[in-house]
Amino acid sequence: MRRRLTASTCLIALAAVLVLGVPLGIVQAQRTRSDAAGRLEREADAVAAVVDDRVEGHRPITPELIAPYVRRGHRVEVVTPDGRRIVAGAIATGPRIVQRSGAAQAARVTAAEPRIEVTRRVRSTWLLVLALAVGGVAAAAGLAALQARRLARPLEAMAGTSRRLGRGDFSARAGRSGIPELDDVAEALDVSAERIADMVEREREFSGNASHQLRTPLTALRLRLEEVAVLDDPVARAEEVELALAEADRLDATIEALLHHARADHAVAMTEEHGLDDLVREHAARWEPLFAREGRGLTLALQLGARPAKASAAATGQVLDVLLENALRHGAGAVRVITTGQGAAACVAVEDDGPGVHTGIGDIFARGTSSADGSGIGLHLARALAQRHAGELVLARATPPRFELRLPLA
């Protein structure tokens, strides 16, 4: 870009020189020749004035008389009425420029100078025009180089920013150059970088959420399939197959809920009325085999009855699964799920007899925060899902732990 801009500017300057400089040189050369002719004529007129007075007075005319009026290197020739010729000045050889006096009356006076002198002056004129042209083109090239540098630097900086974005550095930002058009491009690039960073972060979050949330349905599905493998009774096997298909449906619903959460900024939260007690029973039934395999109990204390909650059943189930998994992995003793209703709000509490949340751990709901060997994803996702549907997930008691999911009642 720099070379092209410099070359194009130099070509423009050269074209301007050709359009303006050449005619100027021609005009100046003609003026130089015209000045030479006028100077010779004035020189001849000066000699003619002296000669006419001498002729009218019948006095002699000598070369010494007219020599003071002749320029150095010039030649003046006087022809008197009686035919005498008086010459003063240099004896010129080669081409000459001759000019006759227009003021002479009694005698004919002519002045001459070598053509080489006029040629030298014309050549000097052309050399001056050429020097100015070269200087103008050089100045244009210098200014073009500076302008190209000013324009190229922001573009090179934006190219570097684009390369950093391509390498995954989404903190890269394009600087501002003070050129409005380039600053608009830089601002658009920065906005694109922020959007790409947001998209990549959403993809990463979705991957983490999916890997965390799909683990439990896959484990339950595996248990069902293992049961199918060892059963000989066709009726029991058919029941286990139905339960396995239900786990597959649950897996599909989990994926759909995670996708909906990943598009949270571009979608409207989907709410519905559903029986919270029935939802708790359904999910508890899926978790009972996992708790039984660990030798731990899972009890329910459901007090809402037929009062429906106003939230997404899929999101509520996701939050409940996170709390039950958290109690299974990090808690101890029996796990209790309690539903209560106070005014226009419902509460689903999950508690166990474990040591609870360590003090000084910070925000247990922050992504990446875990009090044990967990991933720090589940509780963060659960709170986000709850808030997405006008609910709230809080740690009501640290030791022994009690988590409460609060949702609006229909």
GROMACS .gro file of C-alpha atoms in nm:
model
  410
    1MET     CA    1   0.000   0.000   0.000
    2ARG     CA    2   0.278   0.240   0.089
    3ARG     CA    3   0.458   0.183  -0.242
    4ARG     CA    4   0.138   0.218  -0.441
    5LEU     CA    5   0.033   0.538  -0.269
    6THR     CA    6   0.381   0.690  -0.308
    7ALA     CA    7   0.405   0.584  -0.673
    8SER     CA    8   0.060   0.720  -0.759
    9THR     CA    9   0.134   1.053  -0.590
   10CYS     CA   10   0.466   1.083  -0.775
   11LEU     CA   11   0.290   1.010  -1.105
   12ILE     CA   12   0.033   1.280  -1.029
   13ALA     CA   13   0.310   1.528  -0.946
   14LEU     CA   14   0.496   1.432  -1.265
   15ALA     CA   15   0.179   1.483  -1.469
   16ALA     CA   16   0.136   1.827  -1.311
   17VAL     CA   17   0.497   1.911  -1.403
   18LEU     CA   18   0.440   1.806  -1.762
   19VAL     CA   19   0.116   2.000  -1.787
   20LEU     CA   20   0.245   2.318  -1.620
   21GLY     CA   21   0.625   2.305  -1.636
   22VAL     CA   22   0.670   2.237  -2.008
   23PRO     CA   23   0.446   2.526  -2.122
   24LEU     CA   24   0.616   2.749  -1.867
   25GLY     CA   25   0.958   2.654  -2.006
   26ILE     CA   26   0.845   2.722  -2.363
   27VAL     CA   27   0.700   3.061  -2.270
   28GLN     CA   28   1.011   3.154  -2.074
   29ALA     CA   29   1.240   3.049  -2.365
   30GLN     CA   30   1.043   3.265  -2.606
   31ARG     CA   31   1.058   3.553  -2.362
   32THR     CA   32   1.436   3.511  -2.332
   33ARG     CA   33   1.472   3.533  -2.713
   34SER     CA   34   1.239   3.833  -2.725
   35ASP     CA   35   1.438   4.006  -2.448
   36ALA     CA   36   1.759   3.944  -2.641
   37ALA     CA   37   1.612   4.101  -2.956
   38GLY     CA   38   1.481   4.401  -2.762
   39ARG     CA   39   1.816   4.449  -2.589
   40LEU     CA   40   1.997   4.448  -2.924
   41GLU     CA   41   1.750   4.696  -3.068
   42ARG     CA   42   1.799   4.935  -2.775
   43GLU     CA   43   2.173   4.897  -2.812
   44ALA     CA   44   2.147   4.985  -3.184
   45ASP     CA   45   1.920   5.279  -3.106
   46ALA     CA   46   2.172   5.420  -2.861
   47VAL     CA   47   2.447   5.403  -3.123
   48ALA     CA   48   2.213   5.547  -3.389
   49ALA     CA   49   2.144   5.854  -3.177
   50VAL     CA   50   2.514   5.930  -3.158
   51VAL     CA   51   2.579   5.848  -3.522
   52ASP     CA   52   2.290   6.061  -3.657
   53ASP     CA   53   2.424   6.368  -3.478
   54ARG     CA   54   2.773   6.311  -3.624
   55VAL     CA   55   2.637   6.255  -3.974
   56GLU     CA   56   2.424   6.567  -3.967
   57GLY     CA   57   2.721   6.771  -3.846
   58HIS     CA   58   2.949   6.616  -4.107
   59ARG     CA   59   3.181   6.502  -3.838
   60PRO     CA   60   3.385   6.183  -3.854
   61ILE     CA   61   3.257   5.857  -3.707
   62THR     CA   62   3.512   5.620  -3.562
   63PRO     CA   63   3.492   5.281  -3.390
   64GLU     CA   64   3.623   5.440  -3.073
   65LEU     CA   65   3.323   5.678  -3.076
   66ILE     CA   66   3.061   5.401  -3.070
   67ALA     CA   67   3.258   5.144  -2.868
   68PRO     CA   68   3.130   5.269  -2.527
   69TYR     CA   69   2.774   5.191  -2.637
   70VAL     CA   70   2.849   4.832  -2.736
   71ARG     CA   71   2.807   4.554  -2.480
   72ARG     CA   72   3.085   4.313  -2.420
   73GLY     CA   73   3.076   4.032  -2.671
   74HIS     CA   74   2.838   4.223  -2.898
   75ARG     CA   75   2.909   4.377  -3.238
   76VAL     CA   76   2.764   4.700  -3.383
   77GLU     CA   77   2.792   4.792  -3.748
   78VAL     CA   78   2.720   5.141  -3.885
   79VAL     CA   79   2.678   5.213  -4.257
   80THR     CA   80   2.685   5.583  -4.339
   81PRO     CA   81   2.492   5.741  -4.627
   82ASP     CA   82   2.810   5.755  -4.835
   83GLY     CA   83   2.860   5.381  -4.793
   84ARG     CA   84   3.133   5.380  -4.530
   85ARG     CA   85   3.116   5.093  -4.280
   86ILE     CA   86   3.226   5.138  -3.917
   87VAL     CA   87   3.238   4.829  -3.694
   88ALA     CA   88   3.287   4.821  -3.318
   89GLY     CA   89   3.290   4.531  -3.073
   90ALA     CA   90   3.391   4.167  -3.094
   91ILE     CA   91   3.451   3.987  -3.416
   92ALA     CA   92   3.177   3.725  -3.388
   93THR     CA   93   3.197   3.387  -3.552
   94GLY     CA   94   2.925   3.132  -3.595
   95PRO     CA   95   2.549   3.194  -3.582
   96ARG     CA   96   2.442   3.538  -3.466
   97ILE     CA   97   2.129   3.725  -3.377
   98VAL     CA   98   2.107   4.056  -3.564
   99GLN     CA   99   1.869   4.343  -3.486
  100ARG     CA  100   1.848   4.674  -3.678
  101SER     CA  101   1.783   5.007  -3.514
  102GLY     CA  102   1.441   5.149  -3.577
  103ALA     CA  103   1.541   5.499  -3.473
  104ALA     CA  104   1.832   5.554  -3.714
  105GLN     CA  105   1.770   5.819  -3.983
  106ALA     CA  106   2.099   5.929  -4.142
  107ALA     CA  107   2.276   5.592  -4.114
  108ARG     CA  108   2.192   5.222  -4.093
  109VAL     CA  109   2.284   5.074  -3.755
  110THR     CA  110   2.267   4.702  -3.672
  111ALA     CA  111   2.363   4.520  -3.351
  112ALA     CA  112   2.449   4.153  -3.325
  113GLU     CA  113   2.534   3.902  -3.057
  114PRO     CA  114   2.630   3.532  -3.073
  115ARG     CA  115   2.333   3.297  -3.075
  116ILE     CA  116   2.514   3.081  -2.820
  117GLU     CA  117   2.447   3.342  -2.549
  118VAL     CA  118   2.073   3.324  -2.606
  119THR     CA  119   2.095   2.948  -2.620
  120ARG     CA  120   2.272   2.947  -2.284
  121ARG     CA  121   2.003   3.163  -2.127
  122VAL     CA  122   1.731   2.939  -2.273
  123ARG     CA  123   1.914   2.635  -2.143
  124SER     CA  124   1.938   2.796  -1.799
  125THR     CA  125   1.564   2.854  -1.808
  126TRP     CA  126   1.498   2.490  -1.890
  127LEU     CA  127   1.742   2.376  -1.621
  128LEU     CA  128   1.559   2.592  -1.367
  129VAL     CA  129   1.224   2.446  -1.472
  130LEU     CA  130   1.373   2.096  -1.452
  131ALA     CA  131   1.517   2.164  -1.106
  132LEU     CA  132   1.181   2.292  -0.985
  133ALA     CA  133   1.009   1.987  -1.135
  134VAL     CA  134   1.249   1.747  -0.966
  135GLY     CA  135   1.208   1.934  -0.638
  136GLY     CA  136   0.831   1.926  -0.669
  137VAL     CA  137   0.824   1.554  -0.743
  138ALA     CA  138   1.065   1.487  -0.455
  139ALA     CA  139   0.851   1.693  -0.218
  140ALA     CA  140   0.539   1.509  -0.338
  141ALA     CA  141   0.715   1.175  -0.283
  142GLY     CA  142   0.813   1.278   0.070
  143LEU     CA  143   0.463   1.395   0.157
  144ALA     CA  144   0.318   1.079   0.000
  145ALA     CA  145   0.550   0.864   0.209
  146LEU     CA  146   0.439   1.043   0.526
  147GLN     CA  147   0.073   1.014   0.434
  148ALA     CA  148   0.115   0.649   0.337
  149ARG     CA  149   0.282   0.583   0.669
  150ARG     CA  150  -0.002   0.755   0.855
  151LEU     CA  151  -0.261   0.551   0.666
  152ALA     CA  152  -0.073   0.221   0.670
  153ARG     CA  153   0.006   0.212   1.042
  154PRO     CA  154  -0.360   0.188   1.156
  155LEU     CA  155  -0.429  -0.075   0.890
  156GLU     CA  156  -0.125  -0.276   0.998
  157ALA     CA  157  -0.237  -0.244   1.360
  158MET     CA  158  -0.586  -0.370   1.269
  159ALA     CA  159  -0.429  -0.658   1.074
  160GLY     CA  160  -0.229  -0.748   1.385
  161THR     CA  161  -0.545  -0.728   1.596
  162SER     CA  162  -0.723  -0.958   1.351
  163ARG     CA  163  -0.438  -1.209   1.371
  164ARG     CA  164  -0.456  -1.204   1.752
  165LEU     CA  165  -0.831  -1.264   1.733
  166GLY     CA  166  -0.765  -1.553   1.495
  167ARG     CA  167  -0.526  -1.703   1.751
  168GLY     CA  168  -0.797  -1.682   2.019
  169ASP     CA  169  -0.687  -1.367   2.201
  170PHE     CA  170  -1.025  -1.197   2.231
  171SER     CA  171  -0.885  -0.921   2.450
  172ALA     CA  172  -0.719  -0.768   2.142
  173ARG     CA  173  -0.856  -0.427   2.053
  174ALA     CA  174  -0.777  -0.197   1.760
  175GLY     CA  175  -0.639   0.146   1.847
  176ARG     CA  176  -0.765   0.477   1.717
  177SER     CA  177  -0.572   0.679   1.460
  178GLY     CA  178  -0.771   1.001   1.437
  179ILE     CA  179  -0.883   0.916   1.082
  180PRO     CA  180  -1.265   0.892   1.097
  181GLU     CA  181  -1.302   0.621   0.833
  182LEU     CA  182  -1.032   0.398   0.981
  183ASP     CA  183  -1.165   0.460   1.333
  184ASP     CA  184  -1.507   0.338   1.217
  185VAL     CA  185  -1.345   0.018   1.089
  186ALA     CA  186  -1.152  -0.022   1.417
  187GLU     CA  187  -1.471   0.027   1.620
  188ALA     CA  188  -1.653  -0.232   1.408
  189LEU     CA  189  -1.361  -0.473   1.460
  190ASP     CA  190  -1.374  -0.418   1.837
  191VAL     CA  191  -1.750  -0.481   1.843
  192SER     CA  192  -1.698  -0.798   1.638
  193ALA     CA  193  -1.424  -0.910   1.879
  194GLU     CA  194  -1.660  -0.865   2.175
  195ARG     CA  195  -1.935  -1.059   2.000
  196ILE     CA  196  -1.697  -1.339   1.902
  197ALA     CA  197  -1.563  -1.354   2.258
  198ASP     CA  198  -1.920  -1.374   2.388
  199MET     CA  199  -2.006  -1.649   2.138
  200VAL     CA  200  -1.694  -1.850   2.223
  201GLU     CA  201  -1.760  -1.806   2.594
  202ARG     CA  202  -2.114  -1.928   2.543
  203GLU     CA  203  -1.986  -2.229   2.352
  204ARG     CA  204  -1.739  -2.308   2.628
  205GLU     CA  205  -2.003  -2.261   2.894
  206PHE     CA  206  -2.244  -2.482   2.703
  207SER     CA  207  -1.978  -2.753   2.669
  208GLY     CA  208  -1.903  -2.738   3.041
  209ASN     CA  209  -2.270  -2.736   3.134
  210ALA     CA  210  -2.347  -3.022   2.898
  211SER     CA  211  -2.062  -3.237   3.026
  212HIS     CA  212  -2.175  -3.174   3.383
  213GLN     CA  213  -2.549  -3.211   3.340
  214LEU     CA  214  -2.545  -3.508   3.105
  215ARG     CA  215  -2.333  -3.719   3.336
  216THR     CA  216  -2.620  -3.804   3.571
  217PRO     CA  217  -2.879  -3.899   3.303
  218LEU     CA  218  -2.619  -4.114   3.132
  219THR     CA  219  -2.538  -4.286   3.460
  220ALA     CA  220  -2.906  -4.354   3.523
  221LEU     CA  221  -2.948  -4.481   3.169
  222ARG     CA  222  -2.648  -4.711   3.216
  223LEU     CA  223  -2.799  -4.852   3.535
  224ARG     CA  224  -3.126  -4.925   3.357
  225LEU     CA  225  -2.948  -5.098   3.072
  226GLU     CA  226  -2.746  -5.305   3.318
  227GLU     CA  227  -3.069  -5.411   3.482
  228VAL     CA  228  -3.211  -5.508   3.144
  229ALA     CA  229  -2.901  -5.718   3.074
  230VAL     CA  230  -2.944  -5.938   3.383
  231LEU     CA  231  -3.324  -5.976   3.386
  232ASP     CA  232  -3.482  -6.295   3.255
  233ASP     CA  233  -3.844  -6.204   3.321
  234PRO     CA  234  -3.988  -6.050   2.999
  235VAL     CA  235  -4.233  -5.835   3.195
  236ALA     CA  236  -3.961  -5.692   3.422
  237ARG     CA  237  -3.735  -5.647   3.124
  238ALA     CA  238  -4.005  -5.453   2.940
  239GLU     CA  239  -4.051  -5.231   3.245
  240GLU     CA  240  -3.680  -5.161   3.262
  241VAL     CA  241  -3.676  -5.084   2.889
  242GLU     CA  242  -3.956  -4.834   2.942
  243LEU     CA  243  -3.758  -4.675   3.226
  244ALA     CA  244  -3.449  -4.664   3.005
  245LEU     CA  245  -3.649  -4.490   2.733
  246ALA     CA  246  -3.772  -4.244   2.992
  247GLU     CA  247  -3.410  -4.174   3.086
  248ALA     CA  248  -3.334  -4.118   2.716
  249ASP     CA  249  -3.623  -3.870   2.701
  250ARG     CA  250  -3.483  -3.703   3.009
  251LEU     CA  251  -3.144  -3.684   2.840
  252ASP     CA  252  -3.303  -3.517   2.537
  253ALA     CA  253  -3.489  -3.270   2.762
  254THR     CA  254  -3.165  -3.187   2.941
  255ILE     CA  255  -2.994  -3.108   2.612
  256GLU     CA  256  -3.289  -2.892   2.504
  257ALA     CA  257  -3.283  -2.701   2.834
  258LEU     CA  258  -2.909  -2.640   2.806
  259LEU     CA  259  -2.946  -2.512   2.449
  260HIS     CA  260  -3.225  -2.280   2.559
  261HIS     CA  261  -3.007  -2.150   2.842
  262ALA     CA  262  -2.715  -2.097   2.601
  263ARG     CA  263  -2.942  -1.875   2.388
  264ALA     CA  264  -3.073  -1.690   2.694
  265ASP     CA  265  -2.975  -1.343   2.568
  266HIS     CA  266  -3.162  -1.396   2.243
  267ALA     CA  267  -3.470  -1.579   2.368
  268VAL     CA  268  -3.756  -1.516   2.606
  269ALA     CA  269  -3.775  -1.733   2.917
  270MET     CA  270  -4.040  -2.004   2.873
  271THR     CA  271  -4.263  -2.041   3.177
  272GLU     CA  272  -4.547  -2.279   3.246
  273GLU     CA  273  -4.757  -2.393   3.537
  274HIS     CA  274  -4.660  -2.731   3.677
  275GLY     CA  275  -4.708  -2.924   3.996
  276LEU     CA  276  -4.391  -2.884   4.195
  277ASP     CA  277  -4.459  -3.183   4.422
  278ASP     CA  278  -4.510  -3.411   4.121
  279LEU     CA  279  -4.190  -3.283   3.964
  280VAL     CA  280  -3.996  -3.355   4.282
  281ARG     CA  281  -4.137  -3.709   4.301
  282GLU     CA  282  -4.045  -3.774   3.939
  283HIS     CA  283  -3.684  -3.662   3.977
  284ALA     CA  284  -3.643  -3.825   4.318
  285ALA     CA  285  -3.749  -4.156   4.165
  286ARG     CA  286  -3.468  -4.129   3.915
  287TRP     CA  287  -3.212  -4.052   4.184
  288GLU     CA  288  -3.319  -4.322   4.432
  289PRO     CA  289  -3.116  -4.602   4.263
  290LEU     CA  290  -2.803  -4.384   4.271
  291PHE     CA  291  -2.850  -4.303   4.639
  292ALA     CA  292  -2.929  -4.666   4.717
  293ARG     CA  293  -2.609  -4.780   4.546
  294GLU     CA  294  -2.417  -4.546   4.779
  295GLY     CA  295  -2.607  -4.674   5.081
  296ARG     CA  296  -2.779  -4.345   5.150
  297GLY     CA  297  -3.143  -4.258   5.192
  298LEU     CA  298  -3.353  -4.005   5.001
  299THR     CA  299  -3.673  -3.887   5.174
  300LEU     CA  300  -3.941  -3.645   5.061
  301ALA     CA  301  -4.157  -3.404   5.263
  302LEU     CA  302  -4.399  -3.249   5.015
  303GLN     CA  303  -4.644  -2.990   5.144
  304LEU     CA  304  -4.752  -2.795   4.834
  305GLY     CA  305  -5.015  -3.037   4.719
  306ALA     CA  306  -5.197  -2.921   4.408
  307ARG     CA  307  -5.065  -2.563   4.414
  308PRO     CA  308  -4.872  -2.520   4.085
  309ALA     CA  309  -4.553  -2.323   4.043
  310LYS     CA  310  -4.505  -2.079   3.758
  311ALA     CA  311  -4.170  -2.166   3.598
  312SER     CA  312  -4.014  -2.388   3.339
  313ALA     CA  313  -4.051  -2.751   3.440
  314ALA     CA  314  -3.731  -2.842   3.251
  315ALA     CA  315  -3.531  -2.568   3.421
  316THR     CA  316  -3.673  -2.653   3.762
  317GLY     CA  317  -3.585  -3.017   3.709
  318GLN     CA  318  -3.231  -2.920   3.607
  319VAL     CA  319  -3.186  -2.720   3.927
  320LEU     CA  320  -3.325  -3.004   4.138
  321ASP     CA  321  -3.090  -3.253   3.967
  322VAL     CA  322  -2.792  -3.027   4.043
  323LEU     CA  323  -2.888  -3.003   4.411
  324LEU     CA  324  -2.941  -3.378   4.442
  325GLU     CA  325  -2.613  -3.456   4.267
  326ASN     CA  326  -2.434  -3.203   4.486
  327ALA     CA  327  -2.579  -3.372   4.797
  328LEU     CA  328  -2.481  -3.716   4.665
  329ARG     CA  329  -2.123  -3.625   4.576
  330HIS     CA  330  -2.031  -3.382   4.853
  331GLY     CA  331  -2.283  -3.449   5.131
  332ALA     CA  332  -2.329  -3.727   5.386
  333GLY     CA  333  -2.609  -3.916   5.554
  334ALA     CA  334  -2.969  -3.903   5.447
  335VAL     CA  335  -3.087  -3.643   5.196
  336ARG     CA  336  -3.422  -3.470   5.243
  337VAL     CA  337  -3.622  -3.281   4.983
  338ILE     CA  338  -3.885  -3.051   5.132
  339THR     CA  339  -4.144  -2.838   4.952
  340THR     CA  340  -4.328  -2.556   5.126
  341GLY     CA  341  -4.541  -2.263   5.023
  342GLN     CA  342  -4.545  -1.917   5.177
  343GLY     CA  343  -4.783  -1.664   5.025
  344ALA     CA  344  -4.712  -1.633   4.652
  345ALA     CA  345  -4.380  -1.821   4.665
  346ALA     CA  346  -4.289  -2.187   4.674
  347CYS     CA  347  -3.971  -2.329   4.821
  348VAL     CA  348  -3.791  -2.653   4.737
  349ALA     CA  349  -3.524  -2.728   4.997
  350VAL     CA  350  -3.254  -2.994   4.964
  351GLU     CA  351  -3.055  -3.075   5.279
  352ASP     CA  352  -2.829  -3.348   5.410
  353ASP     CA  353  -2.615  -3.425   5.715
  354GLY     CA  354  -2.277  -3.350   5.558
  355PRO     CA  355  -2.011  -3.101   5.675
  356GLY     CA  356  -2.153  -2.833   5.450
  357VAL     CA  357  -1.979  -2.545   5.280
  358HIS     CA  358  -1.635  -2.451   5.408
  359THR     CA  359  -1.599  -2.099   5.541
  360GLY     CA  360  -1.385  -1.863   5.336
  361ILE     CA  361  -1.463  -2.035   5.008
  362GLY     CA  362  -1.634  -1.725   4.874
  363ASP     CA  363  -1.940  -1.729   4.651
  364ILE     CA  364  -2.034  -2.096   4.620
  365PHE     CA  365  -2.247  -2.010   4.315
  366ALA     CA  366  -1.959  -1.850   4.121
  367ARG     CA  367  -1.847  -2.050   3.820
  368GLY     CA  368  -1.540  -2.260   3.902
  369THR     CA  369  -1.593  -2.241   4.280
  370SER     CA  370  -1.609  -2.574   4.460
  371SER     CA  371  -1.552  -2.679   4.820
  372ALA     CA  372  -1.427  -3.023   4.717
  373ASP     CA  373  -1.310  -3.189   4.397
  374GLY     CA  374  -1.609  -3.067   4.196
  375SER     CA  375  -1.603  -2.877   3.870
  376GLY     CA  376  -1.769  -2.563   4.007
  377ILE     CA  377  -2.024  -2.568   3.724
  378GLY     CA  378  -2.340  -2.721   3.868
  379LEU     CA  379  -2.439  -2.462   4.128
  380HIS     CA  380  -2.349  -2.176   3.894
  381LEU     CA  381  -2.571  -2.323   3.624
  382ALA     CA  382  -2.849  -2.395   3.872
  383ARG     CA  383  -2.859  -2.037   3.999
  384ALA     CA  384  -2.852  -1.904   3.640
  385LEU     CA  385  -3.146  -2.126   3.546
  386ALA     CA  386  -3.340  -2.019   3.855
  387GLN     CA  387  -3.281  -1.649   3.790
  388ARG     CA  388  -3.372  -1.696   3.427
  389HIS     CA  389  -3.721  -1.806   3.532
  390ALA     CA  390  -3.787  -1.542   3.800
  391GLY     CA  391  -3.669  -1.773   4.075
  392GLU     CA  392  -3.390  -1.769   4.327
  393LEU     CA  393  -3.141  -2.028   4.451
  394VAL     CA  394  -2.977  -1.958   4.787
  395LEU     CA  395  -2.763  -2.136   5.044
  396ALA     CA  396  -3.001  -2.110   5.339
  397ARG     CA  397  -2.766  -2.288   5.580
  398ALA     CA  398  -2.398  -2.372   5.543
  399THR     CA  399  -2.370  -2.650   5.808
  400PRO     CA  400  -2.539  -2.886   5.772
  401PRO     CA  401  -2.604  -2.768   5.418
  402ARG     CA  402  -2.947  -2.657   5.308
  403PHE     CA  403  -3.012  -2.517   4.960
  404GLU     CA  404  -3.343  -2.355   4.878
  405LEU     CA  405  -3.496  -2.299   4.536
  406ARG     CA  406  -3.763  -2.031   4.556
  407LEU     CA  407  -4.014  -2.002   4.274
  408PRO     CA  408  -4.334  -1.799   4.221
  409LEU     CA  409  -4.663  -1.981   4.261
  410ALA     CA  410  -4.922  -1.955   3.987
   0.00000   0.00000   0.00000
